[in-house]
Coordinates of C-alpha atoms in Angstrom, one line a residue:
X53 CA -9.6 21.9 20.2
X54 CA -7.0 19.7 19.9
X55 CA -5.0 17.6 17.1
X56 CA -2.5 15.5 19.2
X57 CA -4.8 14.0 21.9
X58 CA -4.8 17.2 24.3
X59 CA -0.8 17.5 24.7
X60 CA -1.4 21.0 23.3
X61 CA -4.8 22.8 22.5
X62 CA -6.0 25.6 20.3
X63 CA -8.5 28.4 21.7
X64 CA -11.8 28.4 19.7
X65 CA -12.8 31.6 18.6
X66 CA -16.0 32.6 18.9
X67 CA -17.2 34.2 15.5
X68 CA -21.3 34.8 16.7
X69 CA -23.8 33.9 19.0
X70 CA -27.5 34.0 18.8
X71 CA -30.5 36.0 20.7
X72 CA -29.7 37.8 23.8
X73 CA -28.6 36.7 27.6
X74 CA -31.7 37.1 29.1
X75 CA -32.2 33.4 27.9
X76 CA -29.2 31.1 27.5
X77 CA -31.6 28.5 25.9
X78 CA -31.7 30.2 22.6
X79 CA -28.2 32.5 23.4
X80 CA -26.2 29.2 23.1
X81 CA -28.3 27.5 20.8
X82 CA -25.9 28.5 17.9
X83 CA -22.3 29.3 18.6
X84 CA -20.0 28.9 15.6
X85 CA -16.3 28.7 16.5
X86 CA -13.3 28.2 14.9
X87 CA -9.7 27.3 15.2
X88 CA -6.6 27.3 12.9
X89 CA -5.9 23.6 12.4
X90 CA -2.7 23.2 10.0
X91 CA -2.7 19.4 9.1
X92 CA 0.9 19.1 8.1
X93 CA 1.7 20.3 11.9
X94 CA 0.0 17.1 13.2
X95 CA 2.3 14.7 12.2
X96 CA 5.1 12.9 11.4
X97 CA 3.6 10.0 9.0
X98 CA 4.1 6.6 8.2
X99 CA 3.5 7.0 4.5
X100 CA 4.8 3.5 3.2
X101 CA 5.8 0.3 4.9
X102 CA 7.2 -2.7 2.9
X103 CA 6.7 -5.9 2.1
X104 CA 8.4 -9.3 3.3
X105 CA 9.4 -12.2 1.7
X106 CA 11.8 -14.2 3.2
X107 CA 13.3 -14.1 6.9
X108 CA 16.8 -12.3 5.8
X109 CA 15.1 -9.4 4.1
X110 CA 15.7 -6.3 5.2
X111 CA 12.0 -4.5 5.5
X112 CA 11.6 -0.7 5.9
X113 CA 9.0 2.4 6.6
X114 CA 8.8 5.4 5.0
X115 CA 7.9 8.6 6.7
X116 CA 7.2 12.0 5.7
X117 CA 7.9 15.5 7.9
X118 CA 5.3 17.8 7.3
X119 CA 5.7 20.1 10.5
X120 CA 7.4 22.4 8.8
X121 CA 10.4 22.4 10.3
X122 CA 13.5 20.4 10.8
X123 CA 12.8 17.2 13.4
X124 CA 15.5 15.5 14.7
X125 CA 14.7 11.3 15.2
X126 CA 16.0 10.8 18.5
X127 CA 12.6 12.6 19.2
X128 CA 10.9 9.7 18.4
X129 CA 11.1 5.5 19.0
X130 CA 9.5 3.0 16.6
X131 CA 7.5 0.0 17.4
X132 CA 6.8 -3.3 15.9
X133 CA 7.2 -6.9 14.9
X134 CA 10.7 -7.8 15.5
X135 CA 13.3 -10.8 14.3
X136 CA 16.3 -11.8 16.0
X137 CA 18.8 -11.8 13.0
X138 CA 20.6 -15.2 14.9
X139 CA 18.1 -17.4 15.2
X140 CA 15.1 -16.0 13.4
X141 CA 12.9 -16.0 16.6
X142 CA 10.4 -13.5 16.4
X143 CA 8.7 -10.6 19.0
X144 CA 5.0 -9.4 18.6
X145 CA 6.4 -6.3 19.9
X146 CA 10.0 -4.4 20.2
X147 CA 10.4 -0.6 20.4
X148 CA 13.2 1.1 18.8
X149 CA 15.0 4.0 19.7
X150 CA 15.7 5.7 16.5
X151 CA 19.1 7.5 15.5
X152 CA 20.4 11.4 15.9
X153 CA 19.6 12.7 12.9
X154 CA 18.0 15.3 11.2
X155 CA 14.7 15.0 9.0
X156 CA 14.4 18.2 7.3
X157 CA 11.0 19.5 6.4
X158 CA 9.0 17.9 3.2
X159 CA 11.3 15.5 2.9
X160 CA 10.6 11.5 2.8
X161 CA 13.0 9.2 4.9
X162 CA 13.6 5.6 5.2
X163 CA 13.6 3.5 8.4
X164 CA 15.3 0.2 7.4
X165 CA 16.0 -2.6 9.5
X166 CA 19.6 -2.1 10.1
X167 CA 22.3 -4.2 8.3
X168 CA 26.3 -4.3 7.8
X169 CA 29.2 -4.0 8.9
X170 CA 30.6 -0.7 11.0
X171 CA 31.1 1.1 7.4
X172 CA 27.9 0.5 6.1
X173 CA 26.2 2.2 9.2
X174 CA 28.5 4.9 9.4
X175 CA 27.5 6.4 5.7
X176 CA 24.1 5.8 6.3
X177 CA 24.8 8.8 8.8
X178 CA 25.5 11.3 5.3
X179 CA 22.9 10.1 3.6
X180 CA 19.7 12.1 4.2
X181 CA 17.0 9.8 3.0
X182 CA 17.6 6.6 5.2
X183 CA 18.2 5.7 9.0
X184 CA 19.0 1.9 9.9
X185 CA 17.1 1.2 13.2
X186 CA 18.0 -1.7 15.4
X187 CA 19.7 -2.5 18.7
X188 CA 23.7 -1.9 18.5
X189 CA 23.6 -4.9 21.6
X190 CA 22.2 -7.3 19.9
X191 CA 20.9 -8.7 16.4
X192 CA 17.2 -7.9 17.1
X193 CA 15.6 -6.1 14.2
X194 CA 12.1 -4.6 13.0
X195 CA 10.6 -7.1 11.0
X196 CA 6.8 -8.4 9.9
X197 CA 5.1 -10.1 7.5
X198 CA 1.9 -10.3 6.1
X199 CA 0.0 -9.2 9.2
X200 CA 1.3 -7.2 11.4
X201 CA 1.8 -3.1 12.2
X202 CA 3.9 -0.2 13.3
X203 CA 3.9 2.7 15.2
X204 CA 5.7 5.8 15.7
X205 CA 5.8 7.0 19.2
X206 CA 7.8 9.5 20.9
X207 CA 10.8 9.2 22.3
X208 CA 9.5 8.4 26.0
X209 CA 6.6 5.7 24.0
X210 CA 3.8 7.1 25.7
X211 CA 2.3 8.7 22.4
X212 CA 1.4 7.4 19.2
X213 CA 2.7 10.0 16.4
X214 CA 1.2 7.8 13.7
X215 CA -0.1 4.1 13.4
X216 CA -1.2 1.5 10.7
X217 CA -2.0 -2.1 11.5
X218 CA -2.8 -4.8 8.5
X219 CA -4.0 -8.3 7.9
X220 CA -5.0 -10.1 10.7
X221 CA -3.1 -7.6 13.7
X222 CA -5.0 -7.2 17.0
X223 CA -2.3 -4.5 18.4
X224 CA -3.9 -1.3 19.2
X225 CA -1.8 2.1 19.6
X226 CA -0.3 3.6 22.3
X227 CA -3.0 6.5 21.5
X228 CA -6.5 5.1 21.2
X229 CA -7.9 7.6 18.9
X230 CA -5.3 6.8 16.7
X231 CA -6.9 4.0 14.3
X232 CA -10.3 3.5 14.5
X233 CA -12.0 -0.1 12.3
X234 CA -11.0 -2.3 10.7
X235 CA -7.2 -3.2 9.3
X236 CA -5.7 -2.0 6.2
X237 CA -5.3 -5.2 3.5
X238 CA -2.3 -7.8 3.9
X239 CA 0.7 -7.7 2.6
X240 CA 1.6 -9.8 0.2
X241 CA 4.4 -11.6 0.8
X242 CA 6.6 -10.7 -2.7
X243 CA 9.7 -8.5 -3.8
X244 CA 9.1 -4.9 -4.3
X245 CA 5.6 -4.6 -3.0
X246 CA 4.5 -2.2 -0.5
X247 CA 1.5 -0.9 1.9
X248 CA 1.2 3.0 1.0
X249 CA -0.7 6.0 2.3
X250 CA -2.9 7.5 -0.5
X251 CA -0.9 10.1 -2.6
X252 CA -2.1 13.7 -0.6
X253 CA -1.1 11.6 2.7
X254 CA -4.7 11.6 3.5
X255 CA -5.0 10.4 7.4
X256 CA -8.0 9.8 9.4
X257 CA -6.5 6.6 11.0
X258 CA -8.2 4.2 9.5
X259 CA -7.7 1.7 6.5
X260 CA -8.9 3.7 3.9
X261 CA -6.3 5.8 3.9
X262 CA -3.9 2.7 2.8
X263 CA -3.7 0.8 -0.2
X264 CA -1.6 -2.3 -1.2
X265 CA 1.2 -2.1 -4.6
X266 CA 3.1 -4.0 -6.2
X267 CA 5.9 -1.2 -6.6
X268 CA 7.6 0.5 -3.2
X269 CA 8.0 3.9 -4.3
X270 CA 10.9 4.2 -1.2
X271 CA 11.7 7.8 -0.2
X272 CA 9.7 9.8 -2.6
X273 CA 5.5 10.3 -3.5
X274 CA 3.2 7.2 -3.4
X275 CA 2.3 8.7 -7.3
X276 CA 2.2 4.7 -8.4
X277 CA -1.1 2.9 -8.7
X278 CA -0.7 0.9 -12.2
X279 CA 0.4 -2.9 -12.0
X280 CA 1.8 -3.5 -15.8
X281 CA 5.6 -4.0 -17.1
X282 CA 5.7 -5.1 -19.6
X283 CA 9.4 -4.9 -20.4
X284 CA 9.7 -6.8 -16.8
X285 CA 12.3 -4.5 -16.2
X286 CA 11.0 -3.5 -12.5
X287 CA 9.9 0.1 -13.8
X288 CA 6.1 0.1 -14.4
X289 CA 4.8 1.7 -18.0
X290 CA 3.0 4.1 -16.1
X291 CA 6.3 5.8 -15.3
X292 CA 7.8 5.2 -18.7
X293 CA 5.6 7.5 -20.0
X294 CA 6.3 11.2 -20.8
X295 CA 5.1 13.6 -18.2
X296 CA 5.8 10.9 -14.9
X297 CA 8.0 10.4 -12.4
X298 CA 8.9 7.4 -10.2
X299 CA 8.3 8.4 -6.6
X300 CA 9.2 11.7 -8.1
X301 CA 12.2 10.5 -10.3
X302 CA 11.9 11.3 -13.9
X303 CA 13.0 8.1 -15.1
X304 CA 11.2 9.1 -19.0
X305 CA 13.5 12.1 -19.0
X306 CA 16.1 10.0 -18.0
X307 CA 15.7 7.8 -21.2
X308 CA 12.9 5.3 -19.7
X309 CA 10.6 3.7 -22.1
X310 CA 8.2 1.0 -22.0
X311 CA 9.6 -0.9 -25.2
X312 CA 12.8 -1.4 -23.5
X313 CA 14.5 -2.9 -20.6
X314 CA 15.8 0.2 -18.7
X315 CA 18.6 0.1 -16.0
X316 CA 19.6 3.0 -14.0
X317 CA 23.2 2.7 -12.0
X318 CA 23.7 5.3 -8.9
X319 CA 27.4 5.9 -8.3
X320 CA 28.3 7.3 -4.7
X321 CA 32.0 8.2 -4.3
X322 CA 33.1 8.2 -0.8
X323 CA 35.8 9.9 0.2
X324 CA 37.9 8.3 3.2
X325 CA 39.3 10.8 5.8
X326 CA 42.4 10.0 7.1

């Protein structure tokens, strides 16, 4: 058995047979085998991929390590729509080589269309939830819009590691057995929105396991579902409630409530080496 298209295999064990070997009719009739399947071994997942509004947005994936160790991203190359940041031609197809860096087990990481000047690439290095992807040669960047899909391969692109295609796509993996039906639901082309995996990262490679919302919930748990604010602050009142979190934030404890517009202000100090 195998859960990465027969790169690797498991042994079945056999656990019981029936009748005797004087007849193999009824001695194979019922043969019930196992194997030790761990589903966060298969994968590196796409768990979020978000939306597009206007042709100088910056658009991103999210993707979880569940292989319960440490994976370093030059293992792997990402494919897509593409945009060339000079004239805003677009590709139906680049691939990607992705950065050295380290993506450490059950931990969420962002791969955003890269942006900047030298600086701003260099401290995306230190930071351990986001990798900017895009050619250092030229201004070609990922990019879609409402329809359209991405894939992780490996490093060499002849496996698919994960896949989701929405709207109207007709790109098929790398890996055929990789997505199966029909398309996951457009995007809709807004601020802040996003295509997510259900919450327990459910993946049987079709639609189903996706879901469109109106709140990104970059780097952390797809735990949003709810569609009200209220306050139009950007935070939905499902997370301004006591006992939530905001892709595992806990922006209640933190003083968020649902009566109020709430602003939160990171402050990263970075220290120059001379």
């Amino acid at each position: 058995m195998s859960a990465d298209d027969f790169t690797t295999c498991l042994a079945l064990n056999i656990e019981s047979l029936s009748d005797t070997t004087s007849d193999t009719s009824t001695y194979f009739h019922t043969v019930n085998v196992s194997a030790s399947f761990n589903e966060d071994s298969q994968y590196i997942k796409i768990t979020e991929v978000s939306s597009v509004q206007f042709s100088n947005d910056l658009p991103w994936i999210e993707i979880y390590n569940g292989t319960g160790a440490a994976v370093n991203l030059q293992s792997y190359s990402l494919k897509t729509r593409s945009i060339n940041m000079i004239n805003s031609s677009t590709s139906a197809e680049t691939t990607f080589s992705l950065p050295n860096k380290e993506l450490e087990n059950g931990e969420y990481l962002i791969l955003q269309s890269k942006f900047g000047d030298d600086f701003l690439v260099n401290a995306s290095v230190n930071n351990p939830k986001i990798a900017l992807v895009g050619n250092a040669s030229d201004e070609i960047r990922p990019y879609w819009y409402i329809n359209g899909f991405v894939e992780l391969l490996n490093s060499a692109g002849t496996q698919t590691i994960d896949f989701v295609k929405f709207g109207n796509s007709v790109q098929e993996p790398v890996t055929p057995s990789q997505w199966q039906g029909g398309n996951a639901e457009q995007i809709i082309s807004e601020q802040g929105g996003s295509l997510k995996r259900e919450l327990n990262a459910t993946d049987t490679n079709q639609s189903t396991d996706w879901s469109y919302s109106v709140f990104n919930t970059p780097a952390g748990p797809n735990n949003i579902n709810c569609t009200i604010d209220d306050d139009e602050d950007g935070i939905p009142d499902c997370a301004e409630q006591q006992g939530t979190t905001f892709a595992g934030l806990p922006l209640y404890e933190w003083g968020a409530r649902t009566s109020q517009k709430d602003i939160f202000i990171e402050v990263i100090i970075w220290t120059a080496v001379m």
